[in-house]
Amino acid sequence: MINTVSVIGLGKLGGSMAAGLASRGLNVIGVDVNRQAVDAINAGRAPVQETGLDEMIAANRERIRATLSTEEAVLGSDLSFVIVPTPSDERGAFTLQYARYAFKALGQAMHKKMGYHVIVLTSTVLPGATRHGLLPILEHESGKKCGPDFGLCYNPEFIALGSVIRDFLNPDFYLLGESDSRAGDLLEQVHHRVSQNNAPVKRMSLENAELAKIAVNSYVTMKISFANMLADFCEHIPGGDVDVISDALGMDKRIGRKYLTGGFGFGGPCFPRDNVALNFMGRQLDVNSSLLEANDDYNRGLSKRYVDKLQTHLPKGANVAVLGLAYKPLSHVIEESPGIYLCRALSEAGYRVVGHDNLAAPHAEMELKMSALVTDSLDEALKDADVVLVATTDKSYTELTAEVLLHGRDKVTVIDFWRCLKSLGEDPRITYVPIGLCRDDDATSAKLKPLWM
Ligand SMILES: NC(=O)c1ccc[n+]([C@@H]2O[C@H](COP(=O)([O-])OP(=O)(O)OC[C@H]3O[C@@H](n4cnc5c(N)ncnc54)[C@H](O)[C@@H]3O)[C@@H](O)[C@H]2O)c1
């Protein structure tokens, strides 16, 4: 039975995995090239910001330690998870430069090790990368053979930032690609021990697991775009309400309600890039992946389309406030964030834009320096705003009152992407524009009628 594992890469995912593994009784040796991450773990602190991570590391201190040395970690453990960055390149593919470096160190460490060891890649890669891009490095550096001497698995995690620990300990299933059954058996044992919800393990080849991982994310993004398209349809039928439609669709077991709330686009560090990468792979392999391309185009074009279609509510030269710059509430991450794209689209259309975010303001300020003022003060963002666009469902926005939005003026327009401030529609001083709801039954009826003449 495996009692000690190592975790190579203590970032947003690896840091939480190390804590999660230790919380389930495993001894964990963390490795990072960044001394600050190593020092943080050894001081009993979280190396990155994540819900509950500080507390979990502090509570399991006796079972977690960290080092800069991959060799020390490999010699001291039986299995190593590798969670280093695999950034997207200009073509949309995932690069392996960090993974290659990590695998070289792992191979050199295995050269010095007597017993069997399992290497588990968790970073997101494209099909074939583990076997053809990384395994040869392990065999070359260690002088050993995959199978008899060591095992290799591909085992991604389906987690969301902000709930990484909970998701890691309670997954829907474990996706396990394996070089051979000995390696897969050992990793499966680790998962049975770690899982709080007795999650099933789906075992397969390395390549099938690599494809399944990005297919899951690409599929979910298609669902989001579908809901966003339905939101648009609903604005064109009398009484149209995207939430009513989504609730109905969600009752169908083939569809399900999750990720089917129409509103704004998808963003963040995983969804857009996994979709783009799968499309890249499709082009390389002569697979018609135009579905994925259409989804990406649709999502990237949302902000600009909203700015165009909301022209009647956006008077020329208006001061506009965009609330929510992170890609989702309670996050400081702005990668591919719809709120950021919206600020840019508004600025390009000639508006004076102020962006607000409680957590993401420092990052957003750098990103938007040519297009918008950025603040973490809601008061500052709202004080001169003629139009307020609510881009995320952060609690500080869903609890906004008419008085706070008006800020002493006699009128303001509120564009609500998530329909979280519906009661504002009753206030005569507020022009309330909910996305995904019909706003003019007569006009939409008049447009429908000729279709049936
Ligand atoms: N963050 C997520 O939500 C998420 C979700 C699913 C999958 N992933 C995948 O996990 C991988 C890592 O993502 P992340 O968000 O944790 O990245 P991150 O940048 O937050 O962390 C990566 C860590 O790896 C360290 N590192 C780099 N090279 C190293 C090496 N050779 N040896 C040891 N440490 C090294 C870095 O210093 C950093 O601390 C990526 O492939 C990503 O696509 C991330």
Coordinates of C-alpha atoms and ligand atoms in Angstrom, one line a residue:
M1 CA 0.0 0.0 0.0
I2 CA 1.2 3.5 -0.8
N3 CA 1.7 5.7 2.2
T4 CA 3.8 8.5 0.9
V5 CA 3.3 10.4 -2.3
S6 CA 5.0 13.4 -3.8
V7 CA 3.4 16.4 -5.5
I8 CA 5.6 18.2 -8.1
G9 CA 4.3 21.7 -8.6
L10 CA 2.6 23.4 -5.7
G11 CA 0.5 26.0 -7.6
K12 CA -3.3 26.6 -7.8
L13 CA -4.1 22.9 -8.3
G14 CA -1.0 21.1 -6.9
G15 CA -1.0 23.1 -3.6
S16 CA -4.5 22.1 -2.8
M17 CA -3.9 18.5 -4.0
A18 CA -1.0 18.2 -1.6
A19 CA -3.2 19.4 1.3
G20 CA -6.1 17.2 0.3
L21 CA -3.9 14.1 0.1
A22 CA -2.4 14.8 3.5
S23 CA -5.8 15.4 5.0
R24 CA -6.7 11.8 4.1
G25 CA -3.8 10.4 6.0
L26 CA -1.1 10.2 3.3
N27 CA 2.4 11.5 3.8
V28 CA 3.1 14.2 1.2
I29 CA 6.4 15.6 0.0
G30 CA 5.8 18.7 -2.1
V31 CA 8.3 20.0 -4.7
D32 CA 8.4 23.3 -6.4
V33 CA 11.1 25.3 -8.3
N34 CA 9.7 28.4 -6.5
R35 CA 11.3 28.7 -3.1
Q36 CA 8.4 30.8 -1.7
A37 CA 6.0 27.9 -2.3
V38 CA 8.3 25.5 -0.6
D39 CA 8.9 27.8 2.3
A40 CA 5.2 28.5 2.7
I41 CA 4.3 24.8 3.0
N42 CA 7.2 24.2 5.4
A43 CA 5.9 27.1 7.5
G44 CA 2.4 25.5 7.5
R45 CA 0.9 28.1 5.2
A46 CA -0.8 27.9 1.8
P47 CA 1.5 28.5 -1.2
V48 CA -1.5 30.0 -3.1
Q49 CA -4.8 31.6 -2.3
E50 CA -7.5 29.0 -2.2
T51 CA -10.6 28.4 0.0
G52 CA -9.7 26.5 3.1
L53 CA -6.1 25.8 2.0
D54 CA -4.3 27.6 4.8
E55 CA -6.4 25.8 7.4
M56 CA -6.0 22.4 5.8
I57 CA -2.2 22.7 5.5
A58 CA -1.9 24.0 9.1
A59 CA -4.1 21.1 10.3
N60 CA -2.0 18.4 8.5
R61 CA 1.5 19.9 9.1
E62 CA 3.0 16.7 10.4
R63 CA 2.2 14.9 7.1
I64 CA 3.3 17.6 4.6
R65 CA 6.7 18.9 3.9
A66 CA 8.2 20.5 0.8
T67 CA 11.5 20.7 -0.9
L68 CA 13.2 22.1 -4.0
S69 CA 14.7 18.7 -4.7
T70 CA 12.8 16.3 -7.0
E71 CA 15.3 13.6 -6.1
E72 CA 14.6 13.8 -2.4
A73 CA 10.8 13.6 -3.2
V74 CA 11.1 10.6 -5.5
L75 CA 13.5 8.7 -3.2
G76 CA 11.1 9.4 -0.3
S77 CA 7.8 8.5 -1.9
D78 CA 6.2 5.7 -4.0
L79 CA 4.2 7.8 -6.4
S80 CA 4.6 11.3 -7.8
F81 CA 1.8 13.6 -9.1
V82 CA 3.1 16.2 -11.6
I83 CA 1.0 19.4 -11.8
V84 CA 3.3 21.9 -13.5
P85 CA 2.0 24.6 -16.0
T86 CA 1.3 23.6 -19.6
P87 CA 0.6 27.1 -21.0
S88 CA -1.1 27.4 -24.4
D89 CA 1.1 28.5 -27.3
E90 CA 0.0 30.8 -30.1
R91 CA -1.6 28.0 -32.0
G92 CA -3.7 27.0 -29.0
A93 CA -1.8 23.8 -28.2
F94 CA -0.5 23.1 -24.7
T95 CA 3.3 23.5 -24.4
L96 CA 5.4 20.9 -22.6
Q97 CA 8.4 23.0 -21.6
Y98 CA 7.7 22.9 -17.9
A99 CA 6.6 19.3 -18.0
R100 CA 9.8 18.3 -19.9
Y101 CA 11.9 20.0 -17.3
A102 CA 10.0 18.3 -14.5
F103 CA 10.2 14.9 -16.2
K104 CA 13.9 15.2 -16.7
A105 CA 14.4 15.8 -13.0
L106 CA 12.0 12.8 -12.2
G107 CA 13.9 10.5 -14.6
Q108 CA 17.3 11.5 -13.1
A109 CA 15.8 10.8 -9.6
M110 CA 14.5 7.5 -10.7
H111 CA 17.9 6.6 -12.0
K112 CA 19.1 6.7 -8.4
K113 CA 16.1 4.8 -7.0
M114 CA 16.1 1.0 -6.4
G115 CA 12.4 0.2 -6.3
Y116 CA 9.3 0.7 -8.4
H117 CA 7.8 4.2 -8.7
V118 CA 4.6 5.6 -10.4
I119 CA 4.7 8.9 -12.2
V120 CA 1.2 10.5 -12.5
L121 CA 0.8 13.5 -14.9
T122 CA -2.1 15.7 -13.8
S123 CA -1.4 18.8 -15.9
T124 CA -3.6 19.3 -18.9
V125 CA -2.0 17.9 -22.1
L126 CA -3.2 16.9 -25.6
P127 CA -3.6 13.3 -26.6
G128 CA -0.2 11.6 -27.2
A129 CA 1.8 14.0 -25.1
T130 CA 2.3 11.7 -22.1
R131 CA 3.4 8.7 -24.1
H132 CA 5.3 10.4 -26.9
G133 CA 6.4 13.8 -25.4
L134 CA 7.3 12.8 -21.9
L135 CA 7.7 9.1 -21.4
P136 CA 10.9 9.0 -23.6
I137 CA 12.5 11.6 -21.3
L138 CA 11.8 9.4 -18.2
E139 CA 13.2 6.3 -19.9
H140 CA 16.3 8.2 -21.2
E141 CA 17.1 9.9 -18.0
S142 CA 16.4 6.9 -15.7
G143 CA 17.8 4.2 -18.0
K144 CA 14.7 2.2 -17.0
K145 CA 11.7 0.8 -18.8
C146 CA 8.1 1.8 -18.3
G147 CA 6.3 -1.3 -17.2
P148 CA 8.8 -3.4 -15.3
D149 CA 10.7 -0.6 -13.6
F150 CA 8.2 2.2 -13.3
G151 CA 4.6 3.1 -14.1
L152 CA 3.1 6.1 -15.9
C153 CA -0.4 7.5 -15.6
Y154 CA -2.4 10.4 -16.8
N155 CA -4.9 11.6 -14.2
P156 CA -6.4 15.1 -14.5
E157 CA -8.6 16.7 -12.0
F158 CA -12.0 18.4 -12.6
I159 CA -11.9 21.2 -10.1
A160 CA -13.0 24.8 -10.0
L161 CA -10.9 27.5 -8.5
G162 CA -12.4 28.5 -5.2
S163 CA -13.6 25.0 -4.4
V164 CA -10.4 23.0 -5.4
I165 CA -10.1 21.1 -2.2
R166 CA -13.8 20.1 -2.0
D167 CA -13.8 19.1 -5.7
F168 CA -10.6 17.1 -5.4
L169 CA -11.9 15.1 -2.4
N170 CA -15.4 14.7 -3.9
P171 CA -15.1 14.3 -7.7
D172 CA -17.9 12.9 -9.9
F173 CA -15.3 10.3 -11.0
Y174 CA -11.6 9.8 -11.4
L175 CA -10.3 9.7 -14.9
L176 CA -7.3 7.4 -15.0
G177 CA -5.1 6.8 -18.0
E178 CA -2.5 4.1 -17.4
S179 CA 0.6 2.7 -19.1
D180 CA -0.3 -0.7 -17.6
S181 CA -2.5 -2.2 -14.9
R182 CA 0.2 -2.3 -12.1
A183 CA 0.5 1.5 -12.3
G184 CA -3.2 1.9 -12.6
D185 CA -4.0 -0.4 -9.6
L186 CA -1.6 1.6 -7.3
L187 CA -3.1 5.0 -8.4
E188 CA -6.6 3.6 -8.0
Q189 CA -5.8 2.6 -4.4
V190 CA -4.6 6.1 -3.7
H191 CA -7.9 7.5 -5.0
H192 CA -10.0 5.1 -3.0
R193 CA -8.2 6.3 0.1
V194 CA -8.5 10.0 -0.8
S195 CA -12.1 10.1 -2.1
Q196 CA -14.7 11.3 0.5
N197 CA -17.6 10.3 -1.8
N198 CA -16.4 6.9 -2.9
A199 CA -16.1 8.2 -6.5
P200 CA -15.9 5.7 -9.3
V201 CA -12.6 5.3 -11.2
K202 CA -12.7 5.1 -15.0
R203 CA -9.6 3.4 -16.3
M204 CA -8.4 3.6 -19.8
S205 CA -5.3 4.2 -22.0
L206 CA -3.2 7.3 -21.6
E207 CA -4.5 8.8 -24.9
N208 CA -8.2 8.2 -24.1
A209 CA -7.8 9.9 -20.8
E210 CA -6.0 12.8 -22.3
L211 CA -8.8 13.3 -24.8
A212 CA -11.6 12.7 -22.3
K213 CA -10.2 15.5 -20.0
I214 CA -10.4 18.2 -22.6
A215 CA -13.6 16.8 -24.1
V216 CA -15.3 17.2 -20.7
N217 CA -14.4 20.9 -20.6
S218 CA -15.2 21.5 -24.2
Y219 CA -18.6 19.9 -23.8
V220 CA -19.4 22.0 -20.8
T221 CA -18.5 25.2 -22.7
M222 CA -20.8 24.2 -25.5
K223 CA -23.6 23.9 -22.9
I224 CA -22.8 27.4 -21.6
S225 CA -22.8 28.9 -25.1
F226 CA -26.1 27.1 -25.8
A227 CA -27.7 28.7 -22.7
N228 CA -26.4 32.1 -23.8
M229 CA -27.9 31.6 -27.2
L230 CA -31.2 30.7 -25.6
A231 CA -31.0 33.9 -23.6
D232 CA -30.8 35.8 -26.9
F233 CA -33.8 33.8 -28.3
C234 CA -35.8 34.6 -25.1
E235 CA -35.3 38.4 -25.7
H236 CA -37.1 37.9 -29.0
I237 CA -40.3 36.1 -27.9
P238 CA -43.1 37.7 -25.9
G239 CA -42.7 36.8 -22.2
G240 CA -39.4 35.0 -23.0
D241 CA -37.5 34.0 -19.9
V242 CA -34.3 32.0 -20.2
D243 CA -34.4 30.6 -16.7
V244 CA -37.8 29.1 -17.3
I245 CA -36.5 27.4 -20.4
S246 CA -33.3 26.2 -18.7
D247 CA -35.3 24.8 -15.8
A248 CA -37.4 22.9 -18.2
L249 CA -34.4 21.6 -20.2
G250 CA -32.7 20.7 -16.9
M251 CA -35.5 18.3 -16.1
D252 CA -34.4 16.2 -19.0
K253 CA -31.9 13.7 -17.6
R254 CA -30.0 13.7 -20.9
I255 CA -29.3 17.4 -20.5
G256 CA -29.2 18.4 -16.8
R257 CA -29.4 21.9 -15.3
K258 CA -25.7 22.5 -14.4
Y259 CA -23.9 25.1 -16.5
L260 CA -27.1 25.9 -18.3
T261 CA -27.8 29.4 -17.0
G262 CA -27.9 31.9 -19.8
G263 CA -26.1 35.1 -19.2
F264 CA -22.5 35.9 -19.9
G265 CA -19.7 33.9 -21.5
F266 CA -17.3 31.4 -20.1
G267 CA -13.7 32.3 -19.1
G268 CA -11.0 31.4 -16.7
P269 CA -7.8 29.4 -17.0
C270 CA -9.2 26.1 -18.3
F271 CA -12.5 26.3 -20.2
P272 CA -11.5 28.5 -23.2
R273 CA -8.1 27.0 -23.7
D274 CA -9.2 23.4 -23.5
N275 CA -11.8 24.1 -26.2
V276 CA -9.2 25.9 -28.4
A277 CA -6.7 23.1 -27.9
L278 CA -9.1 20.4 -28.9
N279 CA -10.0 22.4 -32.0
F280 CA -6.2 22.7 -32.7
M281 CA -5.9 19.0 -32.4
G282 CA -8.8 18.5 -34.8
R283 CA -7.2 20.6 -37.4
Q284 CA -3.9 18.7 -37.1
L285 CA -5.7 15.3 -37.4
D286 CA -8.1 16.3 -40.2
V287 CA -11.1 16.0 -37.8
N288 CA -13.9 18.4 -38.6
S289 CA -13.9 20.2 -35.2
S290 CA -15.9 23.2 -36.5
L291 CA -18.3 22.8 -33.6
L292 CA -15.5 23.8 -31.2
E293 CA -14.4 26.7 -33.4
A294 CA -18.0 28.0 -33.6
N295 CA -18.3 27.8 -29.8
D296 CA -15.1 29.7 -29.3
D297 CA -16.0 32.4 -31.9
Y298 CA -19.5 32.7 -30.3
N299 CA -18.1 33.1 -26.8
R300 CA -15.3 35.6 -27.8
G301 CA -17.8 37.7 -29.7
L302 CA -20.3 38.0 -26.9
S303 CA -19.1 41.2 -25.3
K304 CA -18.9 43.1 -28.6
R305 CA -22.3 41.8 -29.6
Y306 CA -23.8 43.0 -26.3
V307 CA -22.3 46.4 -26.7
D308 CA -23.8 46.6 -30.3
K309 CA -27.2 45.3 -29.3
L310 CA -27.6 47.4 -26.2
Q311 CA -26.9 50.6 -28.0
T312 CA -30.3 52.1 -27.1
H313 CA -29.4 51.8 -23.4
L314 CA -25.8 53.1 -23.9
P315 CA -26.0 56.7 -24.8
K316 CA -23.0 58.1 -26.7
G317 CA -20.3 59.3 -24.3
A318 CA -22.0 57.7 -21.2
N319 CA -20.0 56.8 -18.1
V320 CA -20.4 53.1 -17.7
A321 CA -19.4 50.9 -14.7
V322 CA -18.7 47.2 -15.2
L323 CA -19.1 45.2 -12.0
G324 CA -17.2 42.0 -11.9
L325 CA -13.8 41.6 -13.6
A326 CA -12.8 38.2 -12.4
Y327 CA -14.1 35.3 -14.5
K328 CA -16.5 34.3 -11.7
P329 CA -17.4 35.5 -8.2
L330 CA -15.1 35.1 -5.3
S331 CA -12.0 34.9 -7.5
H332 CA -9.1 37.1 -8.3
V333 CA -8.4 35.3 -11.6
I334 CA -9.0 37.5 -14.8
E335 CA -7.8 35.1 -17.5
E336 CA -10.2 35.2 -20.4
S337 CA -12.7 36.9 -18.2
P338 CA -16.0 38.2 -19.9
G339 CA -15.9 41.2 -17.6
I340 CA -12.5 42.2 -18.9
Y341 CA -13.6 41.7 -22.5
L342 CA -16.7 43.8 -21.9
C343 CA -14.6 46.7 -20.5
R344 CA -12.5 46.6 -23.7
A345 CA -15.5 46.4 -26.0
L346 CA -17.1 49.4 -24.3
S347 CA -13.9 51.4 -24.4
E348 CA -13.4 50.6 -28.1
A349 CA -17.0 51.8 -28.7
G350 CA -16.1 55.2 -27.1
Y351 CA -17.5 54.9 -23.5
R352 CA -15.7 56.0 -20.4
V353 CA -15.4 52.8 -18.5
V354 CA -14.8 52.1 -14.8
G355 CA -14.4 48.4 -13.8
H356 CA -15.0 47.1 -10.3
D357 CA -13.9 44.0 -8.6
N358 CA -13.4 43.3 -4.9
L359 CA -10.6 40.7 -5.4
A360 CA -9.4 41.0 -8.9
A361 CA -8.9 44.8 -9.1
P362 CA -5.1 44.8 -8.9
H363 CA -4.7 42.2 -11.8
A364 CA -7.4 43.9 -13.8
E365 CA -5.8 47.3 -13.4
M366 CA -2.7 46.1 -15.3
E367 CA -4.8 44.3 -18.0
L368 CA -7.1 47.3 -18.6
K369 CA -4.7 50.2 -18.3
M370 CA -5.4 51.4 -21.9
S371 CA -9.2 50.9 -21.7
A372 CA -10.7 51.4 -18.2
L373 CA -10.2 52.8 -14.8
V374 CA -10.2 50.0 -12.2
T375 CA -11.2 50.1 -8.6
D376 CA -12.0 47.9 -5.7
S377 CA -14.3 50.5 -4.2
L378 CA -17.9 50.1 -5.3
D379 CA -18.7 53.6 -4.2
E380 CA -16.0 54.9 -6.6
A381 CA -17.2 52.8 -9.5
L382 CA -20.9 53.9 -9.1
K383 CA -20.5 57.5 -8.3
D384 CA -20.5 58.9 -11.9
A385 CA -22.0 55.9 -13.7
D386 CA -24.9 56.5 -16.1
V387 CA -25.0 52.8 -16.9
V388 CA -24.1 49.9 -14.6
L389 CA -23.4 46.5 -16.1
V390 CA -23.5 43.6 -13.7
A391 CA -21.2 41.0 -15.1
T392 CA -20.9 38.5 -12.2
T393 CA -23.2 37.3 -9.4
D394 CA -20.8 38.4 -6.6
K395 CA -22.8 38.9 -3.4
S396 CA -21.8 42.6 -3.2
Y397 CA -23.7 43.1 -6.6
T398 CA -26.7 40.9 -6.0
E399 CA -27.4 42.9 -2.8
L400 CA -27.2 46.3 -4.5
T401 CA -30.1 48.6 -3.7
A402 CA -31.7 51.3 -5.9
E403 CA -30.3 54.0 -3.6
V404 CA -26.7 52.7 -3.8
L405 CA -27.0 52.5 -7.6
L406 CA -28.5 55.9 -8.0
H407 CA -25.9 57.5 -5.9
G408 CA -27.9 60.7 -5.4
R409 CA -28.9 61.1 -9.1
D410 CA -32.4 60.8 -10.4
K411 CA -31.9 58.0 -12.9
V412 CA -29.5 55.2 -13.8
T413 CA -29.6 52.2 -16.2
V414 CA -28.7 48.8 -14.9
I415 CA -27.9 46.0 -17.4
D416 CA -28.1 42.7 -15.5
F417 CA -26.5 39.7 -17.2
W418 CA -27.6 37.2 -14.6
R419 CA -31.1 38.6 -13.7
C420 CA -30.0 38.9 -10.0
L421 CA -31.5 42.4 -9.4
K422 CA -35.0 41.8 -10.8
S423 CA -36.7 43.9 -8.1
L424 CA -35.0 47.0 -9.5
G425 CA -37.4 46.7 -12.5
E426 CA -40.2 48.2 -10.3
D427 CA -38.3 51.4 -9.5
P428 CA -39.3 54.2 -11.9
R429 CA -35.9 55.8 -11.5
I430 CA -34.1 52.8 -12.8
T431 CA -34.1 51.6 -16.4
Y432 CA -33.6 47.9 -15.7
V433 CA -32.3 45.8 -18.6
P434 CA -32.2 42.0 -17.7
I435 CA -30.4 39.9 -20.3
G436 CA -32.3 36.8 -21.3
L437 CA -35.8 38.2 -20.6
C438 CA -38.1 39.7 -23.1
R439 CA -38.3 43.4 -22.5
D440 CA -41.0 44.3 -25.0
D441 CA -43.9 41.9 -25.5
D442 CA -45.6 44.0 -28.1
A443 CA -42.5 44.6 -30.3
T444 CA -41.5 40.9 -30.1
S445 CA -45.1 39.9 -31.0
A446 CA -45.1 42.2 -33.9
K447 CA -41.9 40.6 -35.2
L448 CA -43.2 37.0 -34.7
K449 CA -46.5 37.6 -36.4
P450 CA -45.3 38.0 -40.0
L451 CA -43.6 34.6 -39.8
W452 CA -47.1 33.0 -39.7
M453 CA -48.8 35.1 -42.4
Ligands
LIG1 N1 -5.9 25.7 -11.9 C1 -6.9 25.0 -12.4 O1 -8.1 25.4 -12.2 C2 -6.6 23.8 -13.1 C3 -7.7 22.9 -13.3 C4 -7.5 21.7 -14.1 C5 -6.2 21.5 -14.6 N2 -5.2 22.4 -14.4 C6 -3.9 22.1 -15.0 O2 -2.9 21.9 -14.0 C7 -1.7 22.4 -14.4 C8 -1.1 23.4 -13.4 O3 -2.0 24.4 -13.3 P1 -2.0 25.4 -12.0 O4 -3.1 26.3 -12.2 O5 -1.9 24.7 -10.7 O6 -0.6 26.2 -12.4 P2 0.2 27.2 -11.4 O7 1.0 28.0 -12.3 O8 -0.7 27.8 -10.4 O9 1.2 26.2 -10.6 C9 2.2 25.5 -11.2 C10 3.3 25.3 -10.2 O10 4.3 24.5 -10.8 C11 5.6 25.0 -10.4 N3 6.6 24.4 -11.3 C12 6.9 24.8 -12.6 N4 7.8 24.0 -13.1 C13 8.2 23.1 -12.1 C14 9.1 22.1 -12.0 N5 9.9 21.7 -13.0 N6 9.2 21.4 -10.9 C15 8.4 21.7 -9.8 N7 7.5 22.7 -9.8 C16 7.4 23.4 -11.0 C17 5.4 26.5 -10.4 O11 6.4 27.1 -9.7 C18 4.0 26.6 -9.8 O12 4.1 26.7 -8.4 C19 -1.9 23.0 -15.8 O13 -1.7 22.1 -16.8 C20 -3.4 23.3 -15.8 O14 -4.0 23.3 -17.1 C21 -5.4 23.5 -13.7

